Coordinates of C-alpha atoms in Angstrom, one line a residue:
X270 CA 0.0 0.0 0.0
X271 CA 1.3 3.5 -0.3
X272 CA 0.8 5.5 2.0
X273 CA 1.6 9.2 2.9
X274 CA 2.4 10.3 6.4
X275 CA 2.5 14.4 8.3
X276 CA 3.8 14.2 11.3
X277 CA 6.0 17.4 12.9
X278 CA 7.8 14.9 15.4
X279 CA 11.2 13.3 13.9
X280 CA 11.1 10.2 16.2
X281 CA 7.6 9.6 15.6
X282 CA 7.6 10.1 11.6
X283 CA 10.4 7.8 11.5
X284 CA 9.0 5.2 13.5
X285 CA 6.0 5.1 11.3
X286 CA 8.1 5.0 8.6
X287 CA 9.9 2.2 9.8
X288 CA 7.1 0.0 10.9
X289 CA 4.6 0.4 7.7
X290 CA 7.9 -0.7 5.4
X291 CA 9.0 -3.3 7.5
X292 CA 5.2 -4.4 7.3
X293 CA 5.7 -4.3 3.4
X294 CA 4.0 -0.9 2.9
X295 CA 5.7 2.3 0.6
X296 CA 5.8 5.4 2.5
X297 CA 5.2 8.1 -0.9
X298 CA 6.4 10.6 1.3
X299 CA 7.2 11.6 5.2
X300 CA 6.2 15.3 5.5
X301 CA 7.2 17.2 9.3
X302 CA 4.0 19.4 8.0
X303 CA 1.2 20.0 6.5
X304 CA 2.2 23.3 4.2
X305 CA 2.6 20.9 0.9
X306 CA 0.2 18.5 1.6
X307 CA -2.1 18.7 -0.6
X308 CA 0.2 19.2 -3.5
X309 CA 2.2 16.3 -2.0
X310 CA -1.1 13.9 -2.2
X311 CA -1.5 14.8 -6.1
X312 CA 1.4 14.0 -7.4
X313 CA 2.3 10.7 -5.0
X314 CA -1.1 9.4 -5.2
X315 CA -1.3 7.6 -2.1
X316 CA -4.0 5.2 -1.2
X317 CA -3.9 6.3 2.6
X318 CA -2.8 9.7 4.9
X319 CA -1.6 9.5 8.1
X320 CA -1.9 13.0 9.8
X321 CA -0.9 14.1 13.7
X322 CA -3.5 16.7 14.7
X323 CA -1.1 19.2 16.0
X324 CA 1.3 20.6 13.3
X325 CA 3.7 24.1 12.7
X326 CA 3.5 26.6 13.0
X327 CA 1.0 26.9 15.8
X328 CA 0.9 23.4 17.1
X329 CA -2.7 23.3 17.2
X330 CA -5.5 22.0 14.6
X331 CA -3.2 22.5 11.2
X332 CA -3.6 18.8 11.5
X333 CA -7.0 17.8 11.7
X334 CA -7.7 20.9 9.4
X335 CA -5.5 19.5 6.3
X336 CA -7.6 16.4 7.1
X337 CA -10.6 18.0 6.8
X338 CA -9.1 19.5 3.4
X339 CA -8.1 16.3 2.3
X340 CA -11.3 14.8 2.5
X341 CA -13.2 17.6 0.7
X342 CA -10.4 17.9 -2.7
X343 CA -9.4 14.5 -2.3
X344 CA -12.9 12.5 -1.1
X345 CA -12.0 9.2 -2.0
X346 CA -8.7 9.1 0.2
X347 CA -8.5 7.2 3.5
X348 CA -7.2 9.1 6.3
X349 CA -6.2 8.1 9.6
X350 CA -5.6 10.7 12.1
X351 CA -2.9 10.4 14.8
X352 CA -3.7 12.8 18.1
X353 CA -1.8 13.5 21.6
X354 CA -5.8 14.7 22.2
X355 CA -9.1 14.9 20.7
X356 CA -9.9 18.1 19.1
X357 CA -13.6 18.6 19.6
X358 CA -14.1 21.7 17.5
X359 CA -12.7 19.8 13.9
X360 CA -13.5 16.0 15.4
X361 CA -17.3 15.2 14.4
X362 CA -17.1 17.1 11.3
X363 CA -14.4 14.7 10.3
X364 CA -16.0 11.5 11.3
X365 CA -19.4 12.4 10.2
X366 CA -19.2 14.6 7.0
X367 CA -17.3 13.0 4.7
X368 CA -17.8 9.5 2.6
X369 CA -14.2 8.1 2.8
X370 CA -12.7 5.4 5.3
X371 CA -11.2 7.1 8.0
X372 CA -9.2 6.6 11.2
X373 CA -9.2 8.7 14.5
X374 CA -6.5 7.5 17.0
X375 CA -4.6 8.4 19.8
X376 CA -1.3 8.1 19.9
X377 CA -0.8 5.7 22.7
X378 CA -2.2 3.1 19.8
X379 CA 0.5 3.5 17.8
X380 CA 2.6 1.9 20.7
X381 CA 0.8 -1.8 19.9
X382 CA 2.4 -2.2 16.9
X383 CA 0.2 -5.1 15.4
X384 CA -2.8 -3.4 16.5
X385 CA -2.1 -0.5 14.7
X386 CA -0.8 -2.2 11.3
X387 CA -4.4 -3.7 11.5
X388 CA -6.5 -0.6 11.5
X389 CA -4.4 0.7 8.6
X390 CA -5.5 -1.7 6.6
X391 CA -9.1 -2.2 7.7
X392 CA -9.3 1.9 7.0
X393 CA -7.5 1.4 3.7
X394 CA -10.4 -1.4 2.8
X395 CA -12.6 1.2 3.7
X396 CA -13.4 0.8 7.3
X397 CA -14.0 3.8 9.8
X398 CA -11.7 2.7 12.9
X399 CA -12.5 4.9 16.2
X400 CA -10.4 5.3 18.9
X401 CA -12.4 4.5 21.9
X402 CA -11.5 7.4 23.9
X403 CA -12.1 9.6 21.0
X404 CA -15.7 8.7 21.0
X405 CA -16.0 8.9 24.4
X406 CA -14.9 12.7 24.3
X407 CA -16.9 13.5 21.8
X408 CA -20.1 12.1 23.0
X409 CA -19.6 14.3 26.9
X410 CA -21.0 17.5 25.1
X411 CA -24.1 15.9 23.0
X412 CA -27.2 16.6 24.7
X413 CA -29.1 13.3 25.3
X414 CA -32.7 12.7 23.5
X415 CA -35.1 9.9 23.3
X416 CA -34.6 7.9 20.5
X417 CA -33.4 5.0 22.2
X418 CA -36.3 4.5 24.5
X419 CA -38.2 4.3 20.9
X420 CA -36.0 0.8 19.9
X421 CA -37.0 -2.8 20.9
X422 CA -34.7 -4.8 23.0
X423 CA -34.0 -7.0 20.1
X424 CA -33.2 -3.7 17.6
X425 CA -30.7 -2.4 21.0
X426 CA -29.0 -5.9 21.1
X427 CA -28.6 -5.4 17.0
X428 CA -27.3 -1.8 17.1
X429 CA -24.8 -2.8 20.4
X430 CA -23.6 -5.3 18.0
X431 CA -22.9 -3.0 15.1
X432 CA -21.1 -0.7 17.4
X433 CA -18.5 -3.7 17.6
X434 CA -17.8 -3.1 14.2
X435 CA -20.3 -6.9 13.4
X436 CA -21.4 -7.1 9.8
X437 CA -24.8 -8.0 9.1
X438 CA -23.7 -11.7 8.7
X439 CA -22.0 -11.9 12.1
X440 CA -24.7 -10.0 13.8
X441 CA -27.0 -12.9 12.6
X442 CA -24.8 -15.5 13.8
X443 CA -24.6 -14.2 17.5
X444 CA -28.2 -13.8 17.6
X445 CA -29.0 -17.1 15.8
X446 CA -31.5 -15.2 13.4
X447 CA -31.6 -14.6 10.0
X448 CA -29.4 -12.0 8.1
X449 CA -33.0 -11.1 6.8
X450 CA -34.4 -10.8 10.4
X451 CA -31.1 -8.3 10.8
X452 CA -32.0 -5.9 8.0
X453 CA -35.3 -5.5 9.0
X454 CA -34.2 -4.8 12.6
X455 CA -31.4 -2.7 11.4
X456 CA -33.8 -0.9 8.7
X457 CA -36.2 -0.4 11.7
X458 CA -33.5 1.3 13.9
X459 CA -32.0 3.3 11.9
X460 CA -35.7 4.7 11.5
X461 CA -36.4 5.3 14.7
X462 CA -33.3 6.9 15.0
X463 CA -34.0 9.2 12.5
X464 CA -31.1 8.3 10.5
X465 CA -30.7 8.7 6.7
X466 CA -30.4 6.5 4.2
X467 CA -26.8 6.8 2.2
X468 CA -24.5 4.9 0.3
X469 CA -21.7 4.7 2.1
X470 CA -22.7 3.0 5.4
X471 CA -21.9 6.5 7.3
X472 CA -25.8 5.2 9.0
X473 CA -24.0 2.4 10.8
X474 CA -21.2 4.8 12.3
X475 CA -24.0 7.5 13.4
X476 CA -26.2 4.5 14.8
X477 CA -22.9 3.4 17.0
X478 CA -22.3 7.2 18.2
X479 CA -25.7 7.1 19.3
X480 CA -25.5 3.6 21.2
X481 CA -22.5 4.9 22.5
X482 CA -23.8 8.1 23.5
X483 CA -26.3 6.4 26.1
X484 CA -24.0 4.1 28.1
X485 CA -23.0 1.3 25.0
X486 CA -19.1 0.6 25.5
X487 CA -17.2 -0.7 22.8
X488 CA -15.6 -3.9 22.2
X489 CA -13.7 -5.2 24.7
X490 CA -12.0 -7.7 22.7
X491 CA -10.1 -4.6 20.4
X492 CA -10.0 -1.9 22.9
X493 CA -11.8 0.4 20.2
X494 CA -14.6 1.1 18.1
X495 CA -14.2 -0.4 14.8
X496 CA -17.4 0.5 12.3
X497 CA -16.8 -1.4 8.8
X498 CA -18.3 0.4 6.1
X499 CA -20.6 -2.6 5.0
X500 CA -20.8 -5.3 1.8
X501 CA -22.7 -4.9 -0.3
X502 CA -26.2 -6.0 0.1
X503 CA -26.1 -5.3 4.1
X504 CA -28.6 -2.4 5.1
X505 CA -26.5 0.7 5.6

């Protein structure tokens, strides 16, 4: 895969560098900014970003800012962002206005080295990998409503399941129903919740926030909130 990294710290960059190589990856390029960026993307052509949130010259949101530059010139591109912290103000735009894959992780992920090889390439398939703690901070300011109280136990156990990141074929296997009886549930759900229909499976990340949002935790098998963008054929 090729693969285009921003990140202002020397050690860090490097690191990356090494790792996604020795994991039989090409690094395009290996940018300490984000001043070229764009530029850099056009004529490397990479199939996935990796961008730290905090870059010069201010060491605040150049980051997450590119990213959200990236996604609106280049819409197809996977990006993955890297953060110290989660930067509210950019953060939910990013996750939920764009169509491409994307990846929001803290730092401290990078550390587990298989871990992290595996949500670059679940994000470069097209999956939308959360860092846990990222949701978590994002969800503190939403204001709390009703639309769960309007879901049958059944549709809660179906949408807890599809915040672990479960396709609609896995869902029906824990459940020992029918990938048919899922879709309807899942059809029904994402009415309640007043979620619209699209077609790139942004529903099924929205539905998680949501789950998350009143008390749902994420997988405790992967430490994180991993949301698949779905088959095709699975309601989205």
């Amino acid at each position: 895969m090729r693969i285009l990294i921003c990140e202002d710290s020397t050690l860090l960059r490097e690191g990356l560098v090494r790792v996604l190589e020795d994991a039989g990856h090409t690094v395009v390029a290996a940018l300490p900014d984000a001043r070229n960026l764009v530029e850099r993307v056009s004529t490397t052509v990479p199939e996935l970003c990796i961008l730290d949130v905090r870059l010069p010259p201010t060491f605040t949101d150049e980051g997450i800012r590119a990213a959200l530059d990236l996604r609106t010139q280049h819409p197809a591109l996977p990006v993955l962002v890297l953060s110290q912290y989660v930067e509210e103000r950019y953060a939910s735009d990013l996750i939920t206005g764009q169509n491409a894959a994307l990846g929001y992780l803290l730092k401290d992920r990078v550390a587990d080295v298989r871990d992290f090889l595996e949500s670059v390439d679940r994000i470069a398939a097209g999956a939308t990998v959360l860092d846990p703690e990222v949701v978590a901070q994002l969800l503190t300011r939403r204001s709390r409503d009703d639309r769960m109280a309007r879901l049958t136990d059944r549709e809660r156990s179906v949408l807890a399941l599809i915040a672990e990141g479960k396709s609609n074929h896995a869902i029906a296997a824990t459940l020992f129903v029918s990938e048919a009886s899922v879709e309807k549930h899942i059809t029904s759900l994402f009415q309640k919740l007043g979620l619209e229909q699209d077609d790139h499976g942004n529903r099924r990340v929205l539905a998680a926030l949501v789950h998350l949002e009143h008390g749902g935790l994420p997988s405790a098998d992967t430490g994180r909130t991993d949301i698949p963008t779905p088959p095709n054929g699975a309601v989205r």
